[in-house]
Coordinates of C-alpha atoms and ligand atoms in Angstrom, one line a residue:
X52 CA 0.0 0.0 0.0
X53 CA 1.5 3.4 -1.0
X54 CA 2.5 5.7 1.8
X55 CA 0.8 9.1 1.5
X56 CA 3.5 11.7 0.7
X57 CA 1.2 14.7 1.5
X58 CA -1.9 15.3 3.5
X59 CA -5.0 13.8 1.9
X60 CA -7.7 16.2 0.7
X61 CA -10.7 16.1 3.1
X62 CA -13.9 15.7 1.2
X63 CA -15.8 15.9 4.5
X64 CA -18.2 18.5 6.0
X65 CA -15.6 19.7 8.5
X66 CA -12.9 19.5 9.6
X67 CA -12.0 20.3 6.1
X68 CA -8.9 21.1 4.0
X69 CA -7.6 24.6 4.9
X70 CA -5.2 26.8 2.9
X71 CA -1.5 27.0 3.7
X72 CA -1.9 30.6 5.0
X73 CA -4.6 29.5 7.4
X74 CA -2.4 26.6 8.7
X75 CA 0.6 28.9 9.0
X76 CA -1.3 31.3 11.2
X77 CA -1.4 28.6 13.9
X78 CA 2.4 28.6 14.3
X79 CA 2.4 31.1 17.2
X80 CA 1.4 30.9 20.8
X81 CA -0.7 33.7 22.2
X82 CA -1.5 34.8 25.7
X83 CA -5.2 35.2 26.4
X84 CA -4.5 38.6 28.2
X85 CA -2.4 39.9 25.3
X86 CA -3.9 43.0 23.8
X87 CA -2.7 41.8 20.3
X88 CA -4.7 38.6 20.7
X89 CA -7.8 40.4 21.9
X90 CA -7.5 42.7 18.8
X91 CA -7.6 39.5 16.7
X92 CA -10.7 38.4 18.4
X93 CA -12.4 41.7 17.7
X94 CA -11.2 41.7 14.1
X95 CA -12.6 38.1 13.7
X96 CA -16.0 39.0 15.1
X97 CA -16.2 42.1 12.9
X98 CA -15.4 40.1 9.8
X99 CA -17.9 37.4 10.7
X100 CA -20.6 40.0 11.2
X101 CA -19.9 41.5 7.8
X102 CA -20.7 38.2 6.1
X103 CA -24.3 38.2 7.3
X104 CA -24.6 42.0 7.2
X105 CA -25.1 42.1 11.0
X106 CA -25.1 45.9 11.2
X107 CA -26.2 47.2 14.5
X108 CA -29.1 44.7 14.9
X109 CA -27.1 41.5 15.6
X110 CA -24.0 40.8 17.6
X111 CA -21.5 38.0 17.0
X112 CA -20.8 35.9 20.1
X113 CA -18.1 33.3 19.7
X114 CA -18.0 30.2 21.9
X115 CA -15.3 27.6 22.5
X116 CA -16.2 24.1 21.3
X117 CA -17.6 22.4 18.2
X118 CA -20.7 23.7 16.4
X119 CA -23.1 21.7 18.5
X120 CA -21.9 23.6 21.6
X121 CA -23.0 26.8 20.0
X122 CA -26.4 25.4 19.0
X123 CA -26.9 24.2 22.5
X124 CA -25.8 27.6 23.9
X125 CA -28.2 29.5 21.6
X126 CA -31.2 27.4 22.7
X127 CA -30.2 27.5 26.3
X128 CA -29.6 31.3 26.4
X129 CA -32.6 32.4 24.3
X130 CA -35.6 30.1 24.9
X131 CA -37.1 31.0 28.3
X132 CA -38.1 28.2 30.8
X133 CA -41.8 28.6 29.8
X134 CA -41.0 28.7 26.1
X135 CA -42.0 26.2 23.5
X136 CA -39.6 25.2 20.7
X137 CA -40.7 23.7 17.4
X138 CA -37.9 22.0 15.6
X139 CA -38.2 21.5 11.8
X140 CA -36.5 18.2 11.1
X141 CA -35.4 16.4 7.9
X142 CA -32.1 14.9 9.1
X143 CA -29.7 14.2 11.9
X144 CA -28.9 17.8 12.8
X145 CA -32.5 18.7 13.2
X146 CA -32.9 15.6 15.5
X147 CA -29.9 16.8 17.4
X148 CA -31.3 20.2 18.0
X149 CA -34.6 18.7 19.3
X150 CA -32.6 16.3 21.6
X151 CA -30.5 19.0 23.2
X152 CA -33.5 21.1 23.8
X153 CA -35.4 18.2 25.4
X154 CA -32.4 17.4 27.5
X155 CA -32.3 20.9 29.0
X156 CA -36.0 20.6 29.9
X157 CA -37.4 22.9 27.2
X158 CA -40.8 22.0 25.9
X159 CA -40.0 20.8 22.4
X160 CA -42.2 19.8 19.4
X161 CA -40.8 18.2 16.3
X162 CA -42.1 18.4 12.7
X163 CA -40.4 15.8 10.6
X164 CA -40.3 15.4 6.9
X165 CA -38.5 12.8 4.8
X166 CA -34.8 13.3 4.4
X167 CA -35.3 14.3 0.8
X168 CA -38.2 16.7 1.4
X169 CA -37.4 20.3 2.5
X170 CA -39.7 21.9 5.1
X171 CA -42.0 24.3 3.3
X172 CA -43.3 27.7 4.4
X173 CA -46.8 26.3 4.1
X174 CA -45.9 23.6 6.7
X175 CA -44.7 26.3 9.1
X176 CA -47.7 28.5 8.4
X177 CA -50.0 25.6 9.3
X178 CA -48.0 24.6 12.4
X179 CA -47.8 28.1 13.9
X180 CA -51.5 28.8 13.2
X181 CA -52.4 25.6 14.9
X182 CA -50.4 26.1 18.1
X183 CA -50.1 29.6 19.6
X184 CA -47.9 28.3 22.5
X185 CA -44.9 27.9 20.2
X186 CA -42.5 30.7 21.0
X187 CA -39.4 29.7 19.0
X188 CA -38.7 27.7 15.8
X189 CA -35.5 25.8 15.1
X190 CA -34.5 25.4 11.5
X191 CA -31.5 23.7 9.9
X192 CA -30.6 25.8 6.9
X193 CA -28.5 23.1 5.1
X194 CA -29.1 19.7 6.6
X195 CA -25.6 18.3 6.3
X196 CA -26.7 14.7 6.8
X197 CA -28.0 14.7 3.2
X198 CA -26.9 18.1 1.8
X199 CA -30.5 19.3 1.4
X200 CA -31.2 23.1 1.5
X201 CA -34.3 24.3 3.4
X202 CA -35.9 27.5 2.2
X203 CA -34.6 29.8 5.0
X204 CA -35.8 33.2 3.7
X205 CA -39.4 32.1 3.0
X206 CA -39.7 30.2 6.4
X207 CA -38.2 33.1 8.3
X208 CA -40.8 35.5 6.8
X209 CA -43.7 33.2 8.0
X210 CA -42.2 33.0 11.5
X211 CA -41.8 36.8 11.7
X212 CA -45.3 37.3 10.5
X213 CA -46.5 35.1 13.3
X214 CA -44.4 37.1 15.8
X215 CA -42.4 34.0 16.8
X216 CA -38.6 33.8 17.1
X217 CA -36.3 31.8 14.8
X218 CA -33.1 30.0 15.7
X219 CA -31.2 28.9 12.6
X220 CA -28.5 26.3 12.5
X221 CA -26.6 27.6 9.5
X222 CA -23.5 25.6 10.3
X223 CA -22.8 24.2 6.8
X224 CA -24.3 27.1 4.8
X225 CA -22.8 30.2 6.5
X226 CA -20.3 31.8 4.2
X227 CA -21.4 29.8 1.1
X228 CA -25.1 30.6 0.8
X229 CA -26.3 34.2 1.0
X230 CA -27.7 35.2 4.4
X231 CA -28.5 38.8 5.1
X232 CA -29.6 39.6 8.7
X233 CA -31.3 42.8 7.5
X234 CA -33.5 40.9 5.1
X235 CA -34.0 37.6 6.8
X236 CA -35.6 38.0 10.3
X237 CA -33.9 35.7 12.9
X238 CA -33.1 36.0 16.6
X239 CA -30.1 33.7 16.4
X240 CA -28.0 32.1 13.6
X241 CA -25.3 29.6 14.5
X242 CA -22.2 28.6 12.6
X243 CA -18.7 27.4 13.3
X244 CA -15.0 28.0 12.4
X245 CA -14.4 24.8 10.6
X246 CA -17.0 24.8 7.8
X247 CA -17.5 27.1 4.8
X248 CA -15.3 29.9 6.2
X249 CA -12.5 27.3 6.0
X250 CA -10.9 27.8 9.4
X251 CA -9.8 25.0 11.7
X252 CA -12.5 23.4 13.9
X253 CA -12.9 24.3 17.6
X254 CA -15.0 27.4 17.8
X255 CA -18.7 28.2 17.2
X256 CA -20.4 31.5 16.9
X257 CA -23.9 32.9 17.2
X258 CA -25.3 36.0 15.6
X259 CA -27.9 37.1 18.1
X260 CA -30.4 40.0 17.8
X261 CA -29.0 42.6 20.2
X262 CA -32.3 43.5 21.8
X263 CA -33.1 39.8 22.4
X264 CA -29.7 39.0 23.9
X265 CA -30.0 42.0 26.2
X266 CA -33.2 40.4 27.6
X267 CA -31.5 37.0 28.2
X268 CA -29.5 37.8 31.3
X269 CA -29.7 35.0 33.9
X270 CA -31.7 32.7 31.6
X271 CA -29.1 30.1 30.8
X272 CA -29.1 26.9 33.0
X273 CA -25.5 26.4 32.1
X274 CA -22.5 28.5 33.1
X275 CA -20.2 27.6 30.2
X276 CA -23.0 27.8 27.6
X277 CA -24.3 31.3 28.7
X278 CA -24.1 33.4 25.6
X279 CA -25.3 36.5 27.4
X280 CA -22.5 36.3 30.0
X281 CA -20.0 35.5 27.3
X282 CA -21.1 38.6 25.3
X283 CA -21.2 41.0 28.3
X284 CA -17.8 39.8 29.5
X285 CA -16.2 40.1 26.0
X286 CA -17.7 43.6 25.4
X287 CA -16.5 44.8 28.8
X288 CA -13.0 43.3 28.9
X289 CA -12.3 42.5 25.2
X290 CA -11.2 39.0 26.5
X291 CA -12.8 35.6 26.4
X292 CA -14.6 34.5 29.6
X293 CA -12.7 31.2 29.8
X294 CA -9.5 29.9 28.0
X295 CA -9.9 30.9 24.3
X296 CA -9.0 28.6 21.4
X297 CA -6.2 30.9 20.5
X298 CA -4.8 29.1 17.5
X299 CA -8.3 28.6 16.1
X300 CA -9.1 32.3 16.5
X301 CA -6.0 33.6 14.7
X302 CA -6.3 31.0 11.9
X303 CA -10.0 31.8 11.5
X304 CA -9.1 35.5 11.3
X305 CA -6.6 34.7 8.6
X306 CA -9.1 32.5 6.7
X307 CA -11.6 35.4 6.9
X308 CA -9.1 37.8 5.3
X309 CA -8.6 35.3 2.5
X310 CA -12.4 34.9 2.2
X311 CA -12.9 38.7 1.7
X312 CA -9.9 39.0 -0.6
X313 CA -11.2 36.2 -2.8
X314 CA -14.6 38.0 -3.3
X315 CA -16.6 37.0 -0.2
X316 CA -19.7 34.9 -0.1
X317 CA -20.6 35.1 -3.9
X318 CA -17.1 33.9 -4.8
X319 CA -17.2 31.1 -2.2
X320 CA -20.6 30.0 -3.5
X321 CA -19.3 30.0 -7.1
X322 CA -16.3 27.8 -6.2
X323 CA -18.4 25.3 -4.2
X324 CA -21.0 25.3 -7.0
X325 CA -18.2 24.5 -9.6
X326 CA -16.8 21.8 -7.2
X327 CA -20.3 20.3 -6.8
X328 CA -21.1 20.3 -10.5
X329 CA -17.8 18.7 -11.3
X330 CA -18.5 16.0 -8.7
X331 CA -22.0 15.3 -9.8
X332 CA -20.9 15.0 -13.5
X333 CA -18.1 12.7 -12.5
X334 CA -20.3 10.5 -10.3
X335 CA -22.6 10.2 -13.3
X336 CA -19.7 9.0 -15.5
X337 CA -18.9 6.4 -12.8
X338 CA -22.5 5.1 -12.9
X339 CA -23.1 6.3 -9.3
X340 CA -26.3 8.0 -8.3
X341 CA -26.7 10.9 -5.9
X342 CA -29.5 10.9 -3.3
X343 CA -31.1 14.3 -3.8
X344 CA -32.7 15.9 -6.9
X345 CA -30.5 18.8 -8.1
X346 CA -33.2 21.5 -7.2
X347 CA -32.8 20.9 -3.4
X348 CA -29.1 19.9 -3.4
X349 CA -26.9 22.6 -1.8
X350 CA -23.4 22.7 -3.1
X351 CA -22.0 21.7 0.3
X352 CA -22.0 18.0 0.5
X353 CA -23.4 15.3 -1.9
X354 CA -25.0 12.1 -0.6
X355 CA -24.4 9.2 -2.9
X356 CA -26.2 5.9 -3.0
X357 CA -23.9 3.0 -2.2
X358 CA -23.6 0.6 -5.2
X359 CA -25.8 -2.5 -4.6
X360 CA -23.0 -4.7 -6.0
X361 CA -22.2 -7.2 -3.2
X362 CA -18.4 -6.5 -3.8
X363 CA -19.0 -2.9 -2.5
X364 CA -18.1 -2.3 1.2
X365 CA -17.7 1.3 2.3
X366 CA -14.8 0.7 4.6
X367 CA -12.7 -0.9 1.8
X368 CA -13.8 1.8 -0.6
X369 CA -12.9 4.5 1.9
X370 CA -9.5 3.1 2.5
X371 CA -8.7 2.7 -1.2
X372 CA -9.8 6.2 -2.0
X373 CA -7.9 7.6 1.0
X374 CA -4.7 5.8 -0.2
X375 CA -5.2 7.7 -3.4
X376 CA -5.3 11.0 -1.4
X377 CA -8.9 11.7 -0.7
X378 CA -11.0 11.3 2.5
X379 CA -14.7 10.5 2.1
X380 CA -17.4 10.6 4.7
X381 CA -19.8 7.8 5.7
X382 CA -23.6 8.2 5.1
X383 CA -26.0 9.3 7.9
X384 CA -29.3 8.0 6.5
X385 CA -31.3 5.3 8.3
X386 CA -33.3 3.9 5.4
X387 CA -30.8 3.7 2.6
X388 CA -27.1 2.8 2.3
X389 CA -25.2 5.9 1.3
X390 CA -21.8 7.7 1.5
X391 CA -21.0 11.4 1.3
X392 CA -18.6 13.6 -0.6
X393 CA -18.0 17.2 0.6
X394 CA -17.6 20.0 -1.9
X395 CA -16.3 22.5 0.7
X396 CA -12.8 23.5 1.9
X397 CA -9.8 25.0 0.2
X398 CA -10.3 22.8 -2.8
X399 CA -11.1 23.4 -6.5
X400 CA -12.9 21.6 -9.3
X401 CA -9.5 20.0 -10.3
X402 CA -9.4 18.3 -6.9
X403 CA -12.9 17.0 -7.3
X404 CA -12.0 15.8 -10.8
X405 CA -9.0 13.9 -9.3
X406 CA -11.3 12.5 -6.5
X407 CA -13.7 11.2 -9.1
X408 CA -10.8 9.3 -10.8
X409 CA -9.7 8.0 -7.4
X410 CA -13.2 6.7 -6.7
X411 CA -13.4 5.1 -10.2
X412 CA -10.1 3.4 -9.7
X413 CA -11.2 2.1 -6.3
X414 CA -14.5 0.7 -7.6
X415 CA -12.7 -0.9 -10.5
X416 CA -10.1 -2.5 -8.2
X417 CA -12.9 -3.8 -6.0
X418 CA -14.7 -5.2 -9.1
X419 CA -17.8 -3.2 -8.3
X420 CA -19.8 -3.1 -11.6
X421 CA -23.4 -2.9 -10.4
X422 CA -23.4 0.7 -9.2
X423 CA -26.9 2.2 -9.6
X424 CA -29.3 1.7 -6.7
X425 CA -32.9 0.4 -6.8
X426 CA -34.6 3.4 -5.2
X427 CA -37.6 3.1 -2.9
X428 CA -40.2 5.8 -2.0
X429 CA -39.9 8.5 0.6
X430 CA -41.7 8.5 4.0
X431 CA -44.5 11.0 4.6
X432 CA -44.3 14.0 6.9
X433 CA -45.1 13.5 10.6
X434 CA -45.7 15.7 13.6
X435 CA -44.7 14.7 17.2
X436 CA -45.0 16.8 20.3
Ligands
LIG580 C1 -21.3 20.4 11.4 C2 -22.7 20.7 11.8 C3 -23.1 20.9 13.1 C4 -22.1 20.9 14.3 O1 -21.5 19.7 14.4 P1 -20.2 19.5 15.4 O2 -19.8 18.1 15.1 O3 -20.7 19.8 16.7 O4 -19.2 20.6 14.9 C5 -24.4 21.3 13.4 N1 -25.3 21.4 12.4 C6 -25.0 21.2 11.1 C7 -26.0 21.4 10.1 C8 -23.7 20.9 10.8 O5 -23.3 20.7 9.5

């Protein structure tokens, strides 16, 4: 088996392949009291805010940890004890948001559609009309377990019209898909360092409506997850409340400089779109079939049906493709056998083209000839309280 001579390219939904300049930014140690480091924190928060046009209405509160920590912190800080959260679910991350809310004792309802069916504004209209006790709605913008895009702007408009609050998990869409806080009404939008802004993993951040966060003092049932406290402390001292992920912060700040220099969100979208189109075309040439119809496929991650050929085994396929320099991702669907290929990170269509060749070589070496799935039908939508 050949020894890899350079790092493999990560075709995963995070951690992902970062640029050399971003990696190089991590070659220094910083003290958390150092004014120079705190200036980087301020710079990073400002750059993140610009990406969603946060203006004066929304503040950026960073939080140590993976993305889920920031989702949990947003729910814990913003939903009051007598609140009622409706989570719109069509995949694993929606289920995760519902679970973390339930675990903290928040009254939680779930509206679940099939993994290949976006939640619609009409669904949300009906649900909010039927239940006046719902105070908050949780939505996953791009459900990374399949790559499906839910219609954020249209759903946000319905929620605002009903006077309810929206908490968005935009983890895998932020930076790649357009999100404008001045046009899309939300109380909180959550993302993380190691996704489409192409930093290293280890830090989440939440854009919170300032007037809402000001009202949230003392609401959190968790010390470490209290976004209000984190925000107030950071505004007052310029420092992080607890040990900051210093290397992640400086590398993310470097990644955000590159993001802006390369043309910002529209340019990032265009590169990921080209990556995704190259991948989809290549999969077609290999005889593989993607799970989602193109209309609801975000250019973030592609779910691919596993070939039905008995010679196919994901573990062997994964290892063979990795030995050729590319790291794939397992599937996350319960009903059908799939694997996933990410389009995000500091990678280009040429990398995706090479990855398709690697997948083709691996399938040939395994003798996998029967590659197109026999596709069943999707499950209907269900509501559970
Ligand atoms: C990556 C991701 C998360 C966070 O996952 P972590 O493993 O905690 O970083 C949450 N939601 C979505 C949609 C994601 O893609």
